[in-house]
Amino acid sequence: MTAKRSTTPRSSRTKAPPRQSKNVINRLLERDLIRRVSYDEYRSKVRGVYAGPKGALLATCSMLSLHAPLGERLFRERKFDLKGARNLLDVGSGAGQIARHLLKYADAQARITCLDLSPEMLRRARQRLKTGWPTFLAADLSRLPFADAAFDCVTCGYVLEHLPDPRDGLRELSRVMVPGGRMLLLTTEDNFGGAWTSYMWYCRTYNRQELFRICREVGLLPRQELWFTRMHKALRAGGICVELVKE
Ligand SMILES: C[S@@+](CC[C@H](N)C(=O)[O-])C[C@H]1O[C@@H](n2cnc3c(N)ncnc32)[C@H](O)[C@@H]1O
């Protein structure tokens, strides 16, 4: 299913957000394509990257980097609890890495929607998950094709970094969530690991406190920061992982 909507977010027509202060290595490594071209051009680039060989290896990368197995622990140990969630949205599903956990740990009656910009990634996710349970939808995080308050639970793993301005995505996510709805947000951080991810995947990185401030601004309140492991917490190697609650 392909959603046809105009996809130019508001802020792409305005000025790009200011560059955050970062150390020299991060600045050299981090890609700035997202700031240099229009959002439409950038989005075509992202679609192309994920449609190609890198996208085909995405699931393997998530296993090797331990994101997939460590991510599962968050659901299995109910650090992010899916119990009681009725309408779940997984944004930027990629190869279905998070959707797989939703299928395993969500209630049997829950409705799951997997959304991604890349039809090719959705095809891969469908093939990997081998189930007709979720609905798969090609659309842009900055223009979600859903009614207000359609979901009580959202997962958004490593996709917000593909927007020039996070407000475009966060406002949309907030809009489609019910008051009290919960979201698990994972994204790149402005450290060496994040800069490397930016280099590999043409994305941006976030300053943790700055991102939380913007989340609050759009009515998504940080409830708890989550960590895959103690090492993740000490080294901040796995990026930002936070549970947000819609006001
Ligand atoms: C790194 S993968 C994340 C996969 C998975 N969610 C995870 O946590 O491992 C990022 C995915 O976001 C998708 N994506 C990038 N920009 C997007 C946008 N603006 N709207 C929706 N999906 C987008 C890409 O096509 C890709 O499949």
PDB file of C-alpha atoms and ligand atoms in Angstrom:
ATOM      1  CA  MET A   1       0.000   0.000   0.000  1.00  0.00           C
ATOM      2  CA  THR A   2       1.489   3.386  -0.979  1.00  0.00           C
ATOM      3  CA  ALA A   3       0.217   6.593   0.581  1.00  0.00           C
ATOM      4  CA  LYS A   4       0.128   9.479  -1.869  1.00  0.00           C
ATOM      5  CA  ARG A   5       0.537  12.753   0.012  1.00  0.00           C
ATOM      6  CA  SER A   6       2.544  15.868  -0.604  1.00  0.00           C
ATOM      7  CA  THR A   7       5.735  15.299   1.301  1.00  0.00           C
ATOM      8  CA  THR A   8       7.523  18.594   1.709  1.00  0.00           C
ATOM      9  CA  PRO A   9       7.779  19.321   5.435  1.00  0.00           C
ATOM     10  CA  ARG A  10       7.281  22.836   6.644  1.00  0.00           C
ATOM     11  CA  SER A  11      10.825  23.454   7.827  1.00  0.00           C
ATOM     12  CA  SER A  12      12.431  22.293   4.537  1.00  0.00           C
ATOM     13  CA  ARG A  13      11.066  25.478   3.057  1.00  0.00           C
ATOM     14  CA  THR A  14      12.639  27.540   5.802  1.00  0.00           C
ATOM     15  CA  LYS A  15      16.199  27.796   7.062  1.00  0.00           C
ATOM     16  CA  ALA A  16      18.132  24.627   7.987  1.00  0.00           C
ATOM     17  CA  PRO A  17      18.658  24.242  11.754  1.00  0.00           C
ATOM     18  CA  PRO A  18      21.945  25.659  13.077  1.00  0.00           C
ATOM     19  CA  ARG A  19      24.923  23.356  13.354  1.00  0.00           C
ATOM     20  CA  GLN A  20      25.453  22.097  16.895  1.00  0.00           C
ATOM     21  CA  SER A  21      28.843  22.398  18.518  1.00  0.00           C
ATOM     22  CA  LYS A  22      30.729  19.133  18.178  1.00  0.00           C
ATOM     23  CA  ASN A  23      34.299  18.005  18.486  1.00  0.00           C
ATOM     24  CA  VAL A  24      36.564  18.102  15.459  1.00  0.00           C
ATOM     25  CA  ILE A  25      36.570  14.353  14.713  1.00  0.00           C
ATOM     26  CA  ASN A  26      32.775  14.203  14.771  1.00  0.00           C
ATOM     27  CA  ARG A  27      32.539  17.266  12.582  1.00  0.00           C
ATOM     28  CA  LEU A  28      34.940  15.807  10.029  1.00  0.00           C
ATOM     29  CA  LEU A  29      33.266  12.404   9.977  1.00  0.00           C
ATOM     30  CA  GLU A  30      29.657  13.488  10.052  1.00  0.00           C
ATOM     31  CA  ARG A  31      27.931  13.967   6.683  1.00  0.00           C
ATOM     32  CA  ASP A  32      26.293  17.309   6.081  1.00  0.00           C
ATOM     33  CA  LEU A  33      24.321  16.375   2.956  1.00  0.00           C
ATOM     34  CA  ILE A  34      21.098  16.698   4.944  1.00  0.00           C
ATOM     35  CA  ARG A  35      21.859  20.416   5.428  1.00  0.00           C
ATOM     36  CA  ARG A  36      23.152  21.110   1.940  1.00  0.00           C
ATOM     37  CA  VAL A  37      20.358  19.930  -0.356  1.00  0.00           C
ATOM     38  CA  SER A  38      16.583  20.344  -0.418  1.00  0.00           C
ATOM     39  CA  TYR A  39      14.507  17.849   1.540  1.00  0.00           C
ATOM     40  CA  ASP A  40      13.172  16.299  -1.686  1.00  0.00           C
ATOM     41  CA  GLU A  41      16.713  15.712  -2.989  1.00  0.00           C
ATOM     42  CA  TYR A  42      17.837  14.341   0.348  1.00  0.00           C
ATOM     43  CA  ARG A  43      14.858  12.004   0.560  1.00  0.00           C
ATOM     44  CA  SER A  44      15.597  10.608  -2.926  1.00  0.00           C
ATOM     45  CA  LYS A  45      19.156   9.953  -1.803  1.00  0.00           C
ATOM     46  CA  VAL A  46      17.937   8.141   1.331  1.00  0.00           C
ATOM     47  CA  ARG A  47      15.487   6.052  -0.688  1.00  0.00           C
ATOM     48  CA  GLY A  48      18.297   5.102  -3.068  1.00  0.00           C
ATOM     49  CA  VAL A  49      20.686   4.184  -0.249  1.00  0.00           C
ATOM     50  CA  TYR A  50      18.159   1.907   1.446  1.00  0.00           C
ATOM     51  CA  ALA A  51      17.012   0.380  -1.859  1.00  0.00           C
ATOM     52  CA  GLY A  52      20.615  -0.604  -2.641  1.00  0.00           C
ATOM     53  CA  PRO A  53      23.167  -3.027  -1.159  1.00  0.00           C
ATOM     54  CA  LYS A  54      23.401  -1.195   2.187  1.00  0.00           C
ATOM     55  CA  GLY A  55      19.673  -1.624   2.690  1.00  0.00           C
ATOM     56  CA  ALA A  56      19.967  -5.297   1.789  1.00  0.00           C
ATOM     57  CA  LEU A  57      22.572  -5.678   4.550  1.00  0.00           C
ATOM     58  CA  LEU A  58      20.656  -3.641   7.146  1.00  0.00           C
ATOM     59  CA  ALA A  59      19.272  -6.639   9.063  1.00  0.00           C
ATOM     60  CA  THR A  60      22.739  -8.230   9.202  1.00  0.00           C
ATOM     61  CA  CYS A  61      24.277  -4.943  10.399  1.00  0.00           C
ATOM     62  CA  SER A  62      21.711  -4.758  13.198  1.00  0.00           C
ATOM     63  CA  MET A  63      22.648  -8.271  14.309  1.00  0.00           C
ATOM     64  CA  LEU A  64      26.396  -7.596  14.155  1.00  0.00           C
ATOM     65  CA  SER A  65      26.125  -4.277  15.986  1.00  0.00           C
ATOM     66  CA  LEU A  66      23.960  -6.125  18.578  1.00  0.00           C
ATOM     67  CA  HIS A  67      21.168  -3.572  18.166  1.00  0.00           C
ATOM     68  CA  ALA A  68      18.644  -6.244  17.253  1.00  0.00           C
ATOM     69  CA  PRO A  69      19.312  -8.674  20.152  1.00  0.00           C
ATOM     70  CA  LEU A  70      19.821  -5.900  22.722  1.00  0.00           C
ATOM     71  CA  GLY A  71      16.735  -4.093  21.437  1.00  0.00           C
ATOM     72  CA  GLU A  72      14.704  -7.242  22.022  1.00  0.00           C
ATOM     73  CA  ARG A  73      15.688  -7.159  25.696  1.00  0.00           C
ATOM     74  CA  LEU A  74      13.917  -3.833  26.135  1.00  0.00           C
ATOM     75  CA  PHE A  75      10.647  -5.504  25.136  1.00  0.00           C
ATOM     76  CA  ARG A  76      11.246  -8.903  26.739  1.00  0.00           C
ATOM     77  CA  GLU A  77      12.130  -7.363  30.106  1.00  0.00           C
ATOM     78  CA  ARG A  78       9.283  -4.852  29.686  1.00  0.00           C
ATOM     79  CA  LYS A  79      11.539  -1.841  30.056  1.00  0.00           C
ATOM     80  CA  PHE A  80       9.320  -0.618  27.257  1.00  0.00           C
ATOM     81  CA  ASP A  81       6.077  -2.429  28.019  1.00  0.00           C
ATOM     82  CA  LEU A  82       3.762  -3.367  25.150  1.00  0.00           C
ATOM     83  CA  LYS A  83       1.105  -4.880  27.409  1.00  0.00           C
ATOM     84  CA  GLY A  84      -2.291  -3.340  26.807  1.00  0.00           C
ATOM     85  CA  ALA A  85      -1.272  -1.465  23.638  1.00  0.00           C
ATOM     86  CA  ARG A  86      -4.013  -1.831  21.023  1.00  0.00           C
ATOM     87  CA  ASN A  87      -2.782   0.193  18.030  1.00  0.00           C
ATOM     88  CA  LEU A  88       0.931   0.130  17.412  1.00  0.00           C
ATOM     89  CA  LEU A  89       2.870   2.074  14.820  1.00  0.00           C
ATOM     90  CA  ASP A  90       6.448   1.217  13.891  1.00  0.00           C
ATOM     91  CA  VAL A  91       7.985   4.117  11.984  1.00  0.00           C
ATOM     92  CA  GLY A  92      11.004   3.555   9.739  1.00  0.00           C
ATOM     93  CA  SER A  93      10.552  -0.187   9.967  1.00  0.00           C
ATOM     94  CA  GLY A  94      13.573  -0.899   7.784  1.00  0.00           C
ATOM     95  CA  ALA A  95      14.078  -4.638   7.578  1.00  0.00           C
ATOM     96  CA  GLY A  96      11.506  -5.167  10.330  1.00  0.00           C
ATOM     97  CA  GLN A  97      14.022  -5.248  13.181  1.00  0.00           C
ATOM     98  CA  ILE A  98      11.670  -3.627  15.733  1.00  0.00           C
ATOM     99  CA  ALA A  99       8.489  -4.958  14.116  1.00  0.00           C
ATOM    100  CA  ARG A 100       9.793  -8.449  14.844  1.00  0.00           C
ATOM    101  CA  HIS A 101       9.848  -7.635  18.581  1.00  0.00           C
ATOM    102  CA  LEU A 102       6.364  -6.099  18.369  1.00  0.00           C
ATOM    103  CA  LEU A 103       5.032  -9.288  16.779  1.00  0.00           C
ATOM    104  CA  LYS A 104       6.595 -11.323  19.566  1.00  0.00           C
ATOM    105  CA  TYR A 105       5.728  -9.222  22.617  1.00  0.00           C
ATOM    106  CA  ALA A 106       2.553  -7.260  21.776  1.00  0.00           C
ATOM    107  CA  ASP A 107      -0.851  -8.571  22.832  1.00  0.00           C
ATOM    108  CA  ALA A 108      -2.442 -10.987  20.349  1.00  0.00           C
ATOM    109  CA  GLN A 109      -5.297  -8.525  19.608  1.00  0.00           C
ATOM    110  CA  ALA A 110      -2.967  -5.583  18.888  1.00  0.00           C
ATOM    111  CA  ARG A 111      -3.001  -3.972  15.445  1.00  0.00           C
ATOM    112  CA  ILE A 112       0.466  -3.251  14.079  1.00  0.00           C
ATOM    113  CA  THR A 113       1.291  -0.829  11.276  1.00  0.00           C
ATOM    114  CA  CYS A 114       4.781  -0.736   9.765  1.00  0.00           C
ATOM    115  CA  LEU A 115       5.666   2.449   7.914  1.00  0.00           C
ATOM    116  CA  ASP A 116       8.750   3.265   5.871  1.00  0.00           C
ATOM    117  CA  LEU A 117       9.805   5.753   3.210  1.00  0.00           C
ATOM    118  CA  SER A 118      11.343   2.964   1.153  1.00  0.00           C
ATOM    119  CA  PRO A 119       9.011   0.509  -0.605  1.00  0.00           C
ATOM    120  CA  GLU A 120      12.034  -1.752  -1.076  1.00  0.00           C
ATOM    121  CA  MET A 121      12.691  -1.891   2.678  1.00  0.00           C
ATOM    122  CA  LEU A 122       9.016  -2.683   3.278  1.00  0.00           C
ATOM    123  CA  ARG A 123       9.298  -5.544   0.799  1.00  0.00           C
ATOM    124  CA  ARG A 124      12.336  -6.854   2.681  1.00  0.00           C
ATOM    125  CA  ALA A 125      10.581  -6.488   6.041  1.00  0.00           C
ATOM    126  CA  ARG A 126       7.540  -8.385   4.776  1.00  0.00           C
ATOM    127  CA  GLN A 127       9.774 -11.142   3.449  1.00  0.00           C
ATOM    128  CA  ARG A 128      11.778 -11.402   6.701  1.00  0.00           C
ATOM    129  CA  LEU A 129       8.816 -11.309   9.058  1.00  0.00           C
ATOM    130  CA  LYS A 130       6.881 -13.918   7.054  1.00  0.00           C
ATOM    131  CA  THR A 131       3.519 -12.844   8.427  1.00  0.00           C
ATOM    132  CA  GLY A 132       0.450 -11.012   7.199  1.00  0.00           C
ATOM    133  CA  TRP A 133      -0.224  -9.606  10.687  1.00  0.00           C
ATOM    134  CA  PRO A 134       1.089  -6.036  10.279  1.00  0.00           C
ATOM    135  CA  THR A 135      -0.131  -3.515   7.737  1.00  0.00           C
ATOM    136  CA  PHE A 136       2.769  -2.208   5.634  1.00  0.00           C
ATOM    137  CA  LEU A 137       2.660   1.354   4.407  1.00  0.00           C
ATOM    138  CA  ALA A 138       5.067   3.505   2.356  1.00  0.00           C
ATOM    139  CA  ALA A 139       4.986   7.085   3.664  1.00  0.00           C
ATOM    140  CA  ASP A 140       7.117   9.852   5.101  1.00  0.00           C
ATOM    141  CA  LEU A 141       7.511  10.397   8.827  1.00  0.00           C
ATOM    142  CA  SER A 142       7.076  14.124   8.304  1.00  0.00           C
ATOM    143  CA  ARG A 143       3.621  13.648   6.705  1.00  0.00           C
ATOM    144  CA  LEU A 144       1.978  10.675   8.399  1.00  0.00           C
ATOM    145  CA  PRO A 145      -1.185   9.516   6.569  1.00  0.00           C
ATOM    146  CA  PHE A 146      -3.157   8.845   9.771  1.00  0.00           C
ATOM    147  CA  ALA A 147      -5.930  10.546  11.704  1.00  0.00           C
ATOM    148  CA  ASP A 148      -5.148  12.372  14.945  1.00  0.00           C
ATOM    149  CA  ALA A 149      -4.839  10.102  17.998  1.00  0.00           C
ATOM    150  CA  ALA A 150      -4.813   6.916  15.917  1.00  0.00           C
ATOM    151  CA  PHE A 151      -2.153   5.076  17.955  1.00  0.00           C
ATOM    152  CA  ASP A 152      -1.562   4.353  21.619  1.00  0.00           C
ATOM    153  CA  CYS A 153       1.964   3.045  21.110  1.00  0.00           C
ATOM    154  CA  VAL A 154       4.722   4.047  18.679  1.00  0.00           C
ATOM    155  CA  THR A 155       8.216   2.792  18.018  1.00  0.00           C
ATOM    156  CA  CYS A 156      10.586   4.962  15.992  1.00  0.00           C
ATOM    157  CA  GLY A 157      14.008   3.373  15.615  1.00  0.00           C
ATOM    158  CA  TYR A 158      16.880   5.211  13.929  1.00  0.00           C
ATOM    159  CA  VAL A 159      14.792   7.208  11.482  1.00  0.00           C
ATOM    160  CA  LEU A 160      14.408  10.663  13.064  1.00  0.00           C
ATOM    161  CA  GLU A 161      18.035  11.313  12.086  1.00  0.00           C
ATOM    162  CA  HIS A 162      16.867  11.303   8.472  1.00  0.00           C
ATOM    163  CA  LEU A 163      14.934  14.551   8.949  1.00  0.00           C
ATOM    164  CA  PRO A 164      16.683  17.943   8.694  1.00  0.00           C
ATOM    165  CA  ASP A 165      14.506  19.269  11.510  1.00  0.00           C
ATOM    166  CA  PRO A 166      13.234  16.774  14.107  1.00  0.00           C
ATOM    167  CA  ARG A 167      10.188  18.949  14.833  1.00  0.00           C
ATOM    168  CA  ASP A 168       8.641  17.858  11.521  1.00  0.00           C
ATOM    169  CA  GLY A 169       8.676  14.229  12.600  1.00  0.00           C
ATOM    170  CA  LEU A 170       8.036  14.700  16.308  1.00  0.00           C
ATOM    171  CA  ARG A 171       4.997  16.938  15.731  1.00  0.00           C
ATOM    172  CA  GLU A 172       3.510  14.333  13.420  1.00  0.00           C
ATOM    173  CA  LEU A 173       4.197  11.514  15.864  1.00  0.00           C
ATOM    174  CA  SER A 174       2.647  13.533  18.662  1.00  0.00           C
ATOM    175  CA  ARG A 175      -0.401  14.296  16.510  1.00  0.00           C
ATOM    176  CA  VAL A 176      -1.129  10.624  15.729  1.00  0.00           C
ATOM    177  CA  MET A 177      -0.715   9.531  19.376  1.00  0.00           C
ATOM    178  CA  VAL A 178      -3.503   9.453  21.924  1.00  0.00           C
ATOM    179  CA  PRO A 179      -2.944  11.532  25.097  1.00  0.00           C
ATOM    180  CA  GLY A 180      -1.042   9.253  27.446  1.00  0.00           C
ATOM    181  CA  GLY A 181       0.240   7.212  24.480  1.00  0.00           C
ATOM    182  CA  ARG A 182       3.826   6.021  24.702  1.00  0.00           C
ATOM    183  CA  MET A 183       6.693   6.052  22.244  1.00  0.00           C
ATOM    184  CA  LEU A 184      10.053   4.320  22.143  1.00  0.00           C
ATOM    185  CA  LEU A 185      12.423   6.628  20.297  1.00  0.00           C
ATOM    186  CA  LEU A 186      15.903   5.559  19.244  1.00  0.00           C
ATOM    187  CA  THR A 187      18.225   7.862  17.384  1.00  0.00           C
ATOM    188  CA  THR A 188      21.853   8.785  16.781  1.00  0.00           C
ATOM    189  CA  GLU A 189      23.788  10.866  19.291  1.00  0.00           C
ATOM    190  CA  ASP A 190      26.391  13.553  18.643  1.00  0.00           C
ATOM    191  CA  ASN A 191      29.381  11.404  19.577  1.00  0.00           C
ATOM    192  CA  PHE A 192      31.839   9.243  17.659  1.00  0.00           C
ATOM    193  CA  GLY A 193      29.376   6.350  17.181  1.00  0.00           C
ATOM    194  CA  GLY A 194      26.748   8.746  15.887  1.00  0.00           C
ATOM    195  CA  ALA A 195      29.187  10.468  13.535  1.00  0.00           C
ATOM    196  CA  TRP A 196      30.184   7.093  12.120  1.00  0.00           C
ATOM    197  CA  THR A 197      26.510   6.179  11.604  1.00  0.00           C
ATOM    198  CA  SER A 198      25.993   9.557   9.946  1.00  0.00           C
ATOM    199  CA  TYR A 199      28.892   8.835   7.595  1.00  0.00           C
ATOM    200  CA  MET A 200      27.525   5.389   6.683  1.00  0.00           C
ATOM    201  CA  TRP A 201      23.855   6.329   6.319  1.00  0.00           C
ATOM    202  CA  TYR A 202      23.916  10.030   5.323  1.00  0.00           C
ATOM    203  CA  CYS A 203      21.987  11.033   8.415  1.00  0.00           C
ATOM    204  CA  ARG A 204      22.428  13.682  11.105  1.00  0.00           C
ATOM    205  CA  THR A 205      23.030  13.304  14.845  1.00  0.00           C
ATOM    206  CA  TYR A 206      21.360  14.795  17.920  1.00  0.00           C
ATOM    207  CA  ASN A 207      22.453  16.373  21.115  1.00  0.00           C
ATOM    208  CA  ARG A 208      20.562  14.455  23.807  1.00  0.00           C
ATOM    209  CA  GLN A 209      19.425  17.417  25.913  1.00  0.00           C
ATOM    210  CA  GLU A 210      18.541  19.483  22.874  1.00  0.00           C
ATOM    211  CA  LEU A 211      16.436  16.637  21.479  1.00  0.00           C
ATOM    212  CA  PHE A 212      14.597  16.178  24.792  1.00  0.00           C
ATOM    213  CA  ARG A 213      13.869  19.901  24.843  1.00  0.00           C
ATOM    214  CA  ILE A 214      12.322  19.695  21.371  1.00  0.00           C
ATOM    215  CA  CYS A 215      10.317  16.612  22.396  1.00  0.00           C
ATOM    216  CA  ARG A 216       8.832  18.587  25.312  1.00  0.00           C
ATOM    217  CA  GLU A 217       8.112  21.479  22.971  1.00  0.00           C
ATOM    218  CA  VAL A 218       5.804  19.256  20.891  1.00  0.00           C
ATOM    219  CA  GLY A 219       4.124  17.639  23.907  1.00  0.00           C
ATOM    220  CA  LEU A 220       6.184  14.444  24.093  1.00  0.00           C
ATOM    221  CA  LEU A 221       7.534  14.170  27.623  1.00  0.00           C
ATOM    222  CA  PRO A 222      10.626  12.047  28.288  1.00  0.00           C
ATOM    223  CA  ARG A 223       9.563   9.401  30.857  1.00  0.00           C
ATOM    224  CA  GLN A 224      12.762   7.371  31.086  1.00  0.00           C
ATOM    225  CA  GLU A 225      16.067   7.046  29.325  1.00  0.00           C
ATOM    226  CA  LEU A 226      16.747   3.429  28.446  1.00  0.00           C
ATOM    227  CA  TRP A 227      20.083   1.682  28.036  1.00  0.00           C
ATOM    228  CA  PHE A 228      20.823  -1.557  26.211  1.00  0.00           C
ATOM    229  CA  THR A 229      23.676  -2.384  28.594  1.00  0.00           C
ATOM    230  CA  ARG A 230      25.845  -0.787  31.257  1.00  0.00           C
ATOM    231  CA  MET A 231      28.476  -0.277  28.582  1.00  0.00           C
ATOM    232  CA  HIS A 232      25.942   1.599  26.467  1.00  0.00           C
ATOM    233  CA  LYS A 233      25.264   3.887  29.393  1.00  0.00           C
ATOM    234  CA  ALA A 234      28.940   4.437  30.165  1.00  0.00           C
ATOM    235  CA  LEU A 235      30.118   4.964  26.597  1.00  0.00           C
ATOM    236  CA  ARG A 236      26.868   6.257  25.047  1.00  0.00           C
ATOM    237  CA  ALA A 237      27.710   3.891  22.207  1.00  0.00           C
ATOM    238  CA  GLY A 238      24.190   2.830  21.239  1.00  0.00           C
ATOM    239  CA  GLY A 239      22.733   6.285  20.703  1.00  0.00           C
ATOM    240  CA  ILE A 240      19.730   7.901  22.359  1.00  0.00           C
ATOM    241  CA  CYS A 241      17.011   5.546  23.567  1.00  0.00           C
ATOM    242  CA  VAL A 242      14.101   7.118  25.398  1.00  0.00           C
ATOM    243  CA  GLU A 243      10.484   6.438  26.322  1.00  0.00           C
ATOM    244  CA  LEU A 244       8.260   9.455  25.631  1.00  0.00           C
ATOM    245  CA  VAL A 245       4.717  10.020  26.791  1.00  0.00           C
ATOM    246  CA  LYS A 246       2.211  12.189  24.942  1.00  0.00           C
ATOM    247  CA  GLU A 247       0.862  14.889  27.245  1.00  0.00           C
TER     248      GLU A 247
HETATM  249  C1  LIG B   1      18.352   2.505  10.040  1.00  0.00           C
HETATM  250  S1  LIG B   1      16.787   2.003   9.410  1.00  0.00           S
HETATM  251  C2  LIG B   1      15.925   1.628  10.925  1.00  0.00           C
HETATM  252  C3  LIG B   1      15.380   0.235  10.988  1.00  0.00           C
HETATM  253  C4  LIG B   1      14.740  -0.148  12.307  1.00  0.00           C
HETATM  254  N1  LIG B   1      13.671   0.762  12.683  1.00  0.00           N
HETATM  255  C5  LIG B   1      15.715  -0.254  13.445  1.00  0.00           C
HETATM  256  O1  LIG B   1      15.452   0.319  14.520  1.00  0.00           O
HETATM  257  O2  LIG B   1      16.747  -0.908  13.306  1.00  0.00           O
HETATM  258  C6  LIG B   1      16.027   3.525   8.922  1.00  0.00           C
HETATM  259  C7  LIG B   1      14.782   3.343   8.091  1.00  0.00           C
HETATM  260  O3  LIG B   1      14.090   4.597   8.052  1.00  0.00           O
HETATM  261  C8  LIG B   1      13.571   4.788   6.754  1.00  0.00           C
HETATM  262  N2  LIG B   1      13.369   6.230   6.548  1.00  0.00           N
HETATM  263  C9  LIG B   1      14.293   7.181   6.270  1.00  0.00           C
HETATM  264  N3  LIG B   1      13.731   8.387   6.192  1.00  0.00           N
HETATM  265  C10 LIG B   1      12.398   8.205   6.419  1.00  0.00           C
HETATM  266  C11 LIG B   1      11.279   9.083   6.479  1.00  0.00           C
HETATM  267  N4  LIG B   1      11.418  10.389   6.272  1.00  0.00           N
HETATM  268  N5  LIG B   1      10.062   8.559   6.730  1.00  0.00           N
HETATM  269  C12 LIG B   1       9.915   7.224   6.960  1.00  0.00           C
HETATM  270  N6  LIG B   1      10.941   6.346   6.924  1.00  0.00           N
HETATM  271  C13 LIG B   1      12.178   6.827   6.658  1.00  0.00           C
HETATM  272  C14 LIG B   1      14.591   4.167   5.824  1.00  0.00           C
HETATM  273  O4  LIG B   1      14.031   3.857   4.571  1.00  0.00           O
HETATM  274  C15 LIG B   1      15.051   2.954   6.630  1.00  0.00           C
HETATM  275  O5  LIG B   1      14.332   1.806   6.293  1.00  0.00           O
END
